[in-house]
Coordinates of C-alpha atoms in Angstrom, one line a residue:
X18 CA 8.5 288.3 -6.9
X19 CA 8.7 284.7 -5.9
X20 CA 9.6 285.3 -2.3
X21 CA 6.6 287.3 -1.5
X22 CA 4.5 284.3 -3.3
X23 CA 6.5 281.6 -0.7
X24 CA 5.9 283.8 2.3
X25 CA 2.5 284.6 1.4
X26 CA 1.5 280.6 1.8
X27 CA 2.9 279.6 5.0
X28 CA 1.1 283.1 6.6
X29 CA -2.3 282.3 6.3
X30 CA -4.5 283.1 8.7
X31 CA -4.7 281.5 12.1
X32 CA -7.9 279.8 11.4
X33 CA -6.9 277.9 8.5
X34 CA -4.1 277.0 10.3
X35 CA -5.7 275.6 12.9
X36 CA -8.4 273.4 10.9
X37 CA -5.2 272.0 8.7
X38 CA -3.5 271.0 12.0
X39 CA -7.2 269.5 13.3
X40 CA -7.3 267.8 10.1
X41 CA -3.6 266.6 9.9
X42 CA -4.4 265.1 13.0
X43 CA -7.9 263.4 12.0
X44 CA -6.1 261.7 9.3
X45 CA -3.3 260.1 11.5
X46 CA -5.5 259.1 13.6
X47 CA -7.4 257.7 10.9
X48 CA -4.6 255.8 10.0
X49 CA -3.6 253.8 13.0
X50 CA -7.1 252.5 13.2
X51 CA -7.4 251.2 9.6
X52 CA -3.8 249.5 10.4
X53 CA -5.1 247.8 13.3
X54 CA -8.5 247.5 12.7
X55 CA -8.6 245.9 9.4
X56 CA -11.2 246.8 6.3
X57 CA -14.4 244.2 6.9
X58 CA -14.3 241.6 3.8
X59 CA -17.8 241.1 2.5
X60 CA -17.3 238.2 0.5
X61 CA -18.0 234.9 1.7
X62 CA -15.6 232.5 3.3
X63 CA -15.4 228.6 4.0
X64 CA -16.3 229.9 7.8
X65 CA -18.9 231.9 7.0
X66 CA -22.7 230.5 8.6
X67 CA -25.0 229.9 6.0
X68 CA -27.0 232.9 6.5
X69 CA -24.0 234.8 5.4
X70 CA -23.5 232.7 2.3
X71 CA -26.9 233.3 1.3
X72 CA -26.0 236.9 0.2
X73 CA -24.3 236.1 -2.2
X74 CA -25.6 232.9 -3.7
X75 CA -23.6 230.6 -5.9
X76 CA -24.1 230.3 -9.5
X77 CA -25.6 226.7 -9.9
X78 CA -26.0 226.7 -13.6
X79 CA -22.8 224.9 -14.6
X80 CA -21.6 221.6 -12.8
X81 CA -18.0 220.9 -11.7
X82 CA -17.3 219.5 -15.3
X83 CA -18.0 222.4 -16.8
X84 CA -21.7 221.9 -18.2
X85 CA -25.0 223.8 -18.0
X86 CA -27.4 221.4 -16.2
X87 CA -30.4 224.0 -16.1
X88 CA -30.1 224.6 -19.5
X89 CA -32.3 222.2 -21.9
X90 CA -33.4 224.7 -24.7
X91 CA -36.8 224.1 -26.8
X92 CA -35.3 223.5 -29.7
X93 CA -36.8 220.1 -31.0
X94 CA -35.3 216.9 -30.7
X95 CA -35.8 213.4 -30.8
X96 CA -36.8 213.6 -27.2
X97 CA -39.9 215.5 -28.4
X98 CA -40.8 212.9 -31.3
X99 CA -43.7 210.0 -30.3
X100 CA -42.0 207.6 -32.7
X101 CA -38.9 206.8 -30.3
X102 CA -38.9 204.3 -28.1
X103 CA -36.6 202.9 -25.0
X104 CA -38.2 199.4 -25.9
X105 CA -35.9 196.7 -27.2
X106 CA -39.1 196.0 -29.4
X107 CA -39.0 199.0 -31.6
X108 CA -35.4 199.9 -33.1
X109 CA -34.0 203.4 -33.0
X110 CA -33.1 204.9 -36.2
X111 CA -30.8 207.5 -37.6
X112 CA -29.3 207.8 -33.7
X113 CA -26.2 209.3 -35.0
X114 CA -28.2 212.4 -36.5
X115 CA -29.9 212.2 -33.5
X116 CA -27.6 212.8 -30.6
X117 CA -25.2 215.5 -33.1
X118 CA -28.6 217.1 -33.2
X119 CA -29.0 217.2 -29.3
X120 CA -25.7 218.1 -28.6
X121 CA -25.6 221.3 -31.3
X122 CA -27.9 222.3 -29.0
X123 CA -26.9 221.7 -25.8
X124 CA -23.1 223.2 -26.6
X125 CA -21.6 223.2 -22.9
X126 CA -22.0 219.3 -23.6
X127 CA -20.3 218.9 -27.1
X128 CA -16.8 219.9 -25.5
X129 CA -15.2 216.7 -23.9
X130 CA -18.2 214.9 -24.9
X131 CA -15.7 211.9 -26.7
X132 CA -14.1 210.7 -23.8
X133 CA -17.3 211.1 -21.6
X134 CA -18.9 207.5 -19.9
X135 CA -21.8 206.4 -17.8
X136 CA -21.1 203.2 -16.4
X137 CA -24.2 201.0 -16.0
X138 CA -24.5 198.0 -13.7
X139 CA -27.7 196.5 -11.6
X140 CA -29.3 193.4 -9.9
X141 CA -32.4 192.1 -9.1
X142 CA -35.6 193.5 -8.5
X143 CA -36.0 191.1 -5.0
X144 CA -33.8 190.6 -1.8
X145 CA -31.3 188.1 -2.5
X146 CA -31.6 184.2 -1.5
X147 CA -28.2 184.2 0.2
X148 CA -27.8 185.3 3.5
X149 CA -25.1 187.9 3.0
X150 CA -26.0 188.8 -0.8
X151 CA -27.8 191.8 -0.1
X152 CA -24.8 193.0 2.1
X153 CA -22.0 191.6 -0.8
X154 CA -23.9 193.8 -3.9
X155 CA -24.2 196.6 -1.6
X156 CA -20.6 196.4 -1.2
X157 CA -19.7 195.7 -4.9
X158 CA -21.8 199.2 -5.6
X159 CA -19.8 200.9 -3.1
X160 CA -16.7 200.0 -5.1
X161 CA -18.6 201.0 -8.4
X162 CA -19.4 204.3 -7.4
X163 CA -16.0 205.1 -5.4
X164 CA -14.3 204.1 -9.1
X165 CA -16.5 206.8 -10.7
X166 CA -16.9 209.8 -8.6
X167 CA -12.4 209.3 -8.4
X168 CA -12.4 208.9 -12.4
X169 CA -15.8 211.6 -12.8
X170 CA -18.1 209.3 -14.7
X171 CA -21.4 208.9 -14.1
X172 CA -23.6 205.8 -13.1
X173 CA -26.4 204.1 -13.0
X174 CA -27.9 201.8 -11.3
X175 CA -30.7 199.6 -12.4
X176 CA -32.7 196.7 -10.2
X177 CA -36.0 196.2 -12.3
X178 CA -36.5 194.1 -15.3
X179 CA -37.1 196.4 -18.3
X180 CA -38.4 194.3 -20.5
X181 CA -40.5 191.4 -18.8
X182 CA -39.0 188.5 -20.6
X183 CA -35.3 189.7 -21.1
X184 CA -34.2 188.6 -17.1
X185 CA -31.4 187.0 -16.1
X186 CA -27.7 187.7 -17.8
X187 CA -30.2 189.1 -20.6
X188 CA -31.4 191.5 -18.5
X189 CA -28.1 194.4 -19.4
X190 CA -29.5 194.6 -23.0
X191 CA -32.2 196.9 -22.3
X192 CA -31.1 198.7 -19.6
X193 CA -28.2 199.4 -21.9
X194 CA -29.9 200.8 -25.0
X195 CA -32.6 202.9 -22.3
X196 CA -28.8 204.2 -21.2
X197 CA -28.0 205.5 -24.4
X198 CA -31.0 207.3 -25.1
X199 CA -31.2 208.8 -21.6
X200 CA -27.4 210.0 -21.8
X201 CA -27.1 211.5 -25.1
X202 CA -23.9 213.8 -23.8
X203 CA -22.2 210.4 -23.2
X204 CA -19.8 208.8 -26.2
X205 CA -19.7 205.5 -23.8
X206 CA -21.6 203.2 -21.8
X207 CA -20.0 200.9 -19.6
X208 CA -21.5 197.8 -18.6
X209 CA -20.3 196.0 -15.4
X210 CA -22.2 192.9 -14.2
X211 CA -22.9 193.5 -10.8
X212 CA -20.3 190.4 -9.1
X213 CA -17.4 192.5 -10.8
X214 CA -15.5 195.5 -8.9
X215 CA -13.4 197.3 -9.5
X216 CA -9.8 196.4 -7.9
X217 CA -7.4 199.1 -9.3
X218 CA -8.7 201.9 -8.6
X219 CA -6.6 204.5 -10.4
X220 CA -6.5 202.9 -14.0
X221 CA -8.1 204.6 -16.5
X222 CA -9.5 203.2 -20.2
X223 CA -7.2 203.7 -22.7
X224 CA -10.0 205.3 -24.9
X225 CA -7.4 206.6 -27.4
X226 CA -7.0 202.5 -28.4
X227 CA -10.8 201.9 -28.8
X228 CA -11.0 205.3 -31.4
X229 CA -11.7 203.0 -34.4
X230 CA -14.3 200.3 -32.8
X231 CA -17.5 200.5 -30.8
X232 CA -17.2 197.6 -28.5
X233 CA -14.7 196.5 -26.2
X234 CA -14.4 193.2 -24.5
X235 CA -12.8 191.0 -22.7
X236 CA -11.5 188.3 -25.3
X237 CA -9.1 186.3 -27.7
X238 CA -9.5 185.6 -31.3
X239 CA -8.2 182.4 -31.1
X240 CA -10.9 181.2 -29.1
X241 CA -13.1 182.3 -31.0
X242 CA -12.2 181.2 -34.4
X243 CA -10.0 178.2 -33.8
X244 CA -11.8 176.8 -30.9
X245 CA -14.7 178.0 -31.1
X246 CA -15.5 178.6 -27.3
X247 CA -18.5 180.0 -25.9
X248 CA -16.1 181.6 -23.4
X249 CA -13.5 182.8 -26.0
X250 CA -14.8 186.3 -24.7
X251 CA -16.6 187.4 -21.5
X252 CA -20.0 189.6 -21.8
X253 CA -20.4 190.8 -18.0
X254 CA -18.4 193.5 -18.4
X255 CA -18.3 195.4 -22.2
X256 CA -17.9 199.2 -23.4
X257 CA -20.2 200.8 -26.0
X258 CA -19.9 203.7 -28.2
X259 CA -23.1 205.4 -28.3
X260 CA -23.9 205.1 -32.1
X261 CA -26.4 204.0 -34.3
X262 CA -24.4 200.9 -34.9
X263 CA -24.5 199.9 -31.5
X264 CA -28.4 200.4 -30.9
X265 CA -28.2 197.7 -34.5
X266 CA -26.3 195.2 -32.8
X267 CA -28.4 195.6 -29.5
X268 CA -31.5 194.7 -31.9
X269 CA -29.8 191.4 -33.4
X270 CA -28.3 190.7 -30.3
X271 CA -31.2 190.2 -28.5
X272 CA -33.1 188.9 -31.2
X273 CA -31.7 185.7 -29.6
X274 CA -33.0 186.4 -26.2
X275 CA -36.1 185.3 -24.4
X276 CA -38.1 188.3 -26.6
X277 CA -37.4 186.5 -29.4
X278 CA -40.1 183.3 -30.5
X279 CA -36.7 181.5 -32.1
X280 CA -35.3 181.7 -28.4
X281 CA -35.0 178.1 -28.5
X282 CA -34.1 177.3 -31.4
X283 CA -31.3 179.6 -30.7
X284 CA -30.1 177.7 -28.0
X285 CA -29.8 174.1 -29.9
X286 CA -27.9 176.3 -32.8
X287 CA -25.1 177.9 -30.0
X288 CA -24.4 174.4 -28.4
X289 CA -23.9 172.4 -32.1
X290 CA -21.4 175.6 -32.7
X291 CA -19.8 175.7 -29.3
X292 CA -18.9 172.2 -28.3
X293 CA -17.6 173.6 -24.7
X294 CA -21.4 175.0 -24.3
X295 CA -22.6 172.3 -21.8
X296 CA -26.1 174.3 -20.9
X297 CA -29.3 174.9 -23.3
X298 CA -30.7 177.8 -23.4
X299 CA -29.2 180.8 -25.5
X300 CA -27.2 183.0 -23.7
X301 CA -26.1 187.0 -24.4
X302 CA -22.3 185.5 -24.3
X303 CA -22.5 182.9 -26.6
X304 CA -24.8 185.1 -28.6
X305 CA -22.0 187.7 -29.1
X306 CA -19.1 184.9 -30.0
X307 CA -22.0 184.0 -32.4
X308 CA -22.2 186.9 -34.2
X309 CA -18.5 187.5 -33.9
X310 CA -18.0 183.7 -35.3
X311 CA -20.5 183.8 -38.1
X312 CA -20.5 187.3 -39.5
X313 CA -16.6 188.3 -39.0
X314 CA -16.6 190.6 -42.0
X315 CA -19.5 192.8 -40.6
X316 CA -19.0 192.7 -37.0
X317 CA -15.0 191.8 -36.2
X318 CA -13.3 195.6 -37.3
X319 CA -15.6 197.3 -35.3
X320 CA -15.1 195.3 -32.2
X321 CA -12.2 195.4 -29.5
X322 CA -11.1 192.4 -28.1
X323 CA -9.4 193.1 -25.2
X324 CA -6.5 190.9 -23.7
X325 CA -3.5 192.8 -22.4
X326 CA -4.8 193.6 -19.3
X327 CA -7.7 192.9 -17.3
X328 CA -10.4 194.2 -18.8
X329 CA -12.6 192.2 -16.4
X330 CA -10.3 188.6 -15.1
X331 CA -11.1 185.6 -13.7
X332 CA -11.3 185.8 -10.0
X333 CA -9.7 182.3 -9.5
X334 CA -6.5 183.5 -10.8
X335 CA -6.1 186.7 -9.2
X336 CA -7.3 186.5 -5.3
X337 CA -4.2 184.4 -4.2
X338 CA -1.8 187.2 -5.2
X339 CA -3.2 190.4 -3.6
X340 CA -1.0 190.7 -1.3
X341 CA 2.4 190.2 -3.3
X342 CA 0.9 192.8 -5.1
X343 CA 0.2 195.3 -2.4
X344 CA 3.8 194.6 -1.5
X345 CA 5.5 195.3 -4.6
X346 CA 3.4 198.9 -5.0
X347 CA 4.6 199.6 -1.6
X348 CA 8.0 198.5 -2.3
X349 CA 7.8 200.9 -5.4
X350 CA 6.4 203.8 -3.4
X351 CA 9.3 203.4 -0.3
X352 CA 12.0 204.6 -3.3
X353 CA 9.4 207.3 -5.1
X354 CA 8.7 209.7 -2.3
X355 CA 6.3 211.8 -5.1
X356 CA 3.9 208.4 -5.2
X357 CA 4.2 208.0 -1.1
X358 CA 2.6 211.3 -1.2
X359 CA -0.8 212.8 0.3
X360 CA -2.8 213.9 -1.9
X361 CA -6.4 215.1 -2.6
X362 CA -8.8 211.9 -4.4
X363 CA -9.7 214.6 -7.5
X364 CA -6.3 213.8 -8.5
X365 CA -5.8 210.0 -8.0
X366 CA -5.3 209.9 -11.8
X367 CA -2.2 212.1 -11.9
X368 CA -0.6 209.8 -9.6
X369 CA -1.8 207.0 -11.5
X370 CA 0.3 208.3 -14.3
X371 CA 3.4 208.6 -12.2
X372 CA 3.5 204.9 -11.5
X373 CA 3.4 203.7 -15.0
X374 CA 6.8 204.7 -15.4
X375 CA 7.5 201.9 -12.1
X376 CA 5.3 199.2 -13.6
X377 CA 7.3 198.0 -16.8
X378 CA 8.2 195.4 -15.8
X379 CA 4.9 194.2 -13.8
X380 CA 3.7 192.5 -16.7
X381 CA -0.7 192.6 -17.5
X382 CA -2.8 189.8 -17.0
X383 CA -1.7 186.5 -15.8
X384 CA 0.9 186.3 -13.9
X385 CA 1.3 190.1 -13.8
X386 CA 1.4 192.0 -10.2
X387 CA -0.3 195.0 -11.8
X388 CA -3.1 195.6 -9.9
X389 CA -6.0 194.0 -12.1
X390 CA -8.7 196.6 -13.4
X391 CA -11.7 194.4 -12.7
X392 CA -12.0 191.0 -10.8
X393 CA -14.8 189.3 -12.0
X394 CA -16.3 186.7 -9.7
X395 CA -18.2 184.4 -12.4
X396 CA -19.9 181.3 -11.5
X397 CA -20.1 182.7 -7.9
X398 CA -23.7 184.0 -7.9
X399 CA -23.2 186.2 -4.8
X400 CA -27.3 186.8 -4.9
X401 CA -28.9 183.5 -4.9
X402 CA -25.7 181.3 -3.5
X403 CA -26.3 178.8 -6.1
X404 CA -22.2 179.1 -7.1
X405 CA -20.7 176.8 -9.6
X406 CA -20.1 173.2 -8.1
X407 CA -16.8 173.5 -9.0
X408 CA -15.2 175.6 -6.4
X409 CA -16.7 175.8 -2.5
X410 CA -18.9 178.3 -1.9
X411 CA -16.6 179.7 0.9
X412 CA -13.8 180.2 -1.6
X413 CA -16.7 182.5 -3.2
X414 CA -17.8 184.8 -0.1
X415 CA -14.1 184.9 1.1
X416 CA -12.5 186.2 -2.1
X417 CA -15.0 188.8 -2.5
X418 CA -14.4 189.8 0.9
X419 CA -10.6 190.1 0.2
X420 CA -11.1 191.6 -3.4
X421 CA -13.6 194.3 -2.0
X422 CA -10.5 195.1 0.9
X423 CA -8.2 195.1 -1.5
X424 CA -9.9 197.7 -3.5
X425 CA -11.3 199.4 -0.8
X426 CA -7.9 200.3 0.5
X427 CA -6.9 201.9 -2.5
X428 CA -9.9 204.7 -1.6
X429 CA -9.5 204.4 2.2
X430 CA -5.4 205.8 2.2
X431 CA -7.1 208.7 0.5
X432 CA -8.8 209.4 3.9
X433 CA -6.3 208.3 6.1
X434 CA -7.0 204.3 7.0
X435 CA -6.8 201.3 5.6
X436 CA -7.6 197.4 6.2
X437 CA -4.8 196.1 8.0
X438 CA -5.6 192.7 7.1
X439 CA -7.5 192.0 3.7
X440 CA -10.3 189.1 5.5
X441 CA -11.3 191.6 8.0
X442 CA -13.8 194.3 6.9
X443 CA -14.6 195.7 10.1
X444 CA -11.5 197.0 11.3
X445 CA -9.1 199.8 9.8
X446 CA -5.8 201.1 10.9
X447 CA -4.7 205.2 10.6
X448 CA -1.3 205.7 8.1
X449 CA 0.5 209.0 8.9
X450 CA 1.2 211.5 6.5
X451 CA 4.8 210.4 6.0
X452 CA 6.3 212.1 2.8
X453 CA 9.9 213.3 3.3

């Protein structure tokens, strides 16, 4: 029975027969073209014009960092209350509430929102008295903004007095506290004066240090309590935890600024305190050491004093050893072929953390040829010219020069160039993409 049942299928008619072999054929055919004529991809590539893109258009709603930036829900918050203020004149209250309150409902924020810094720097509202001042702080916001877009903060710049009477090195206070109201996603603010840069360009806050206080800066006890020195600590350059007791010391703070109708009396009260304080008018420094100086139980716990590394440093003693420092990196990098490396700027930090392991022995501050986080150029007044009498004003333009090459060749290898020689800004030389 099963024979018949085999024979019966391969004897069909001719006409079947003939459309199977037609179709056999179709599908070979079919085949070879599909093999050398591949399927058309639909999806959008690098290549593609931008008409093409446009078909399928990206999803915009969430940044690079992983937030919603088109999301800001109607849920009430303290941005919708007439009471608050961005005045130094009216205090904020109950901040902490405030901002939990904001970020419960803006959750793509909450995550990573501890480690999270705008940094905050500015200059005057007028073109600058020195010839090449405009040109310098253009330069020293260059360097700003190449530090954060590497590290992913964000920043602000500010040239307009907020509050009419707080100019000068009082100036920060208020655009600092309008900061923390208008970044409420942000744990930090970082304030850099702007004649400080930036000059190691892959170093990143130890935050995990700071977990326990709400300012950081540059300073030594000592100083403070056994000399009492107006410059025991240095206010151009400070972190801030966003917090409600950091918008209460921006109120006493500048209680002793120009706002205030005890301004003066303020003054005469810093220099019989601070012998070293040759000038009389009340400054934001000495107002700090102040503070730090008279109310220790109430203000010293909650306040970082940063000295093992350069938290912001004294221009004089760094300039002269740039280039014994470039050296010594390159030295490093000649035996660590991982560090000689090309690599993409989106991860400068990684490499950052590779080096540690080769800088031991470099030593921090002083002395040290670690690269120096910030150089501070104080006393040089790279605006108005008027530079402290104590040092040429040449020694001024060309250290900046030679700090902002310095830096700027950190981000320049990135792209491929760098500044053969550290007093020459306009020229740059190609590196080749040497790892082994």
């Amino acid at each position: 029975m099963a024979k018949p049942r085999n024979r019966s299928f391969w004897c069909l008619p001719d006409a079947f027969l003939v459309f199977g072999v037609a179709f056999l054929a179709l599908l070979l055919v079919a085949s070879f073209w599909s093999f050398f004529t591949p399927t058309p991809n639909f999806e959008p590539t690098v290549t593609d014009p931008p008409s093409k893109l446009s078909m399928n258009p990206v999803d915009c709603s969430e940044s690079g960092f992983g937030v919603n930036l088109k999301s800001d829900p109607k849920d009430p918050t303290f941005y919708d209350d007439p009471e608050m203020s961005y005045s130094l004149e009216k205090p904020v209250k109950d901040w902490d509430k405030k901002r939990a309150e904001w970020l419960k409902h803006h959750p793509s924020f909450a995550a990573g929102a501890r480690e999270r810094i705008v940094l905050v720097t500015g200059s005057q509202p007028k073109p600058c008295k020195n010839p090449i001042g405009d040109h310098l702080l253009l330069r020293f916001f260059k360097n700003k903004v190449d530090y954060c877009r590497i590290h992913g903060y964000d920043i602000f710049y500010n040239n307009l007095l907020l509050h009419p009477k707080m100019g000068s090195y009082w100036a920060k206070l208020p655009v600092v506290k309008a900061a923390m109201l208008a970044h409420p996603e942000a744990e930090w603010i970082w304030w850099v004066d702007s004649d400080a840069l930036f000059t190691d360009m892959e170093f990143k806050l130890p935050l995990e240090r700071y977990k326990n206080h709400n300012l950081v800066v540059h300073g030594w006890p000592k100083l403070i309590y056994e000399k009492k020195s107006w410059t025991s600590l240095n206010a151009g350059v400070f972190l801030i935890r966003n917090c409600q007791w950091s918008m209460d010391l921006i109120n006493t703070w500048s209680s002793m600024g120009p706002m205030s109708k005890d301004y003066e009396k303020w003054g005469q009260i810093q220099r019989s305190t601070f012998k070293d304080k040759l000038f009389p008018e009340s400054d934001d420094q000495s107002a700090l050491v102040y503070l730090l100086y008279t109310e220790k139980e109430k203000y010293y716990d909650h306040i970082y004093l940063e000295g093992e590394f350069y938290f912001e440093g004294y221009w004089v003693e760094i300039v002269g050893g740039y280039e014994n420092t470039t050296e010594r990196y390159l030295e490093i990098e000649r035996g660590a072929p991982k560090l000689r490396r090309r690599h993409a700027e989106k991860v400068s930090e990684q490499y950052a953390a590779f080096r540690e392991e080769f800088l031991k022995e470099a030593g921090n501050g002083k002395g040290s040829w670690r690269r120096p986080l910030i150089t501070h150029f104080t006393g040089c007044q790279p605006c108005s010219g008027d530079h402290n009498q104590m040092y040429a004003g040449e020694s001024c333009w060309n250290g900046m020069v030679k700090a902002l090459n310095f830096a700027d060749n950190q981000v320049l290898r990135k792209y491929g160039f760098v500044h053969s020689d550290l007093h020459d800004s306009s020229t740059v030389t190609e590196i080749p993409f040497d790892y082994p």
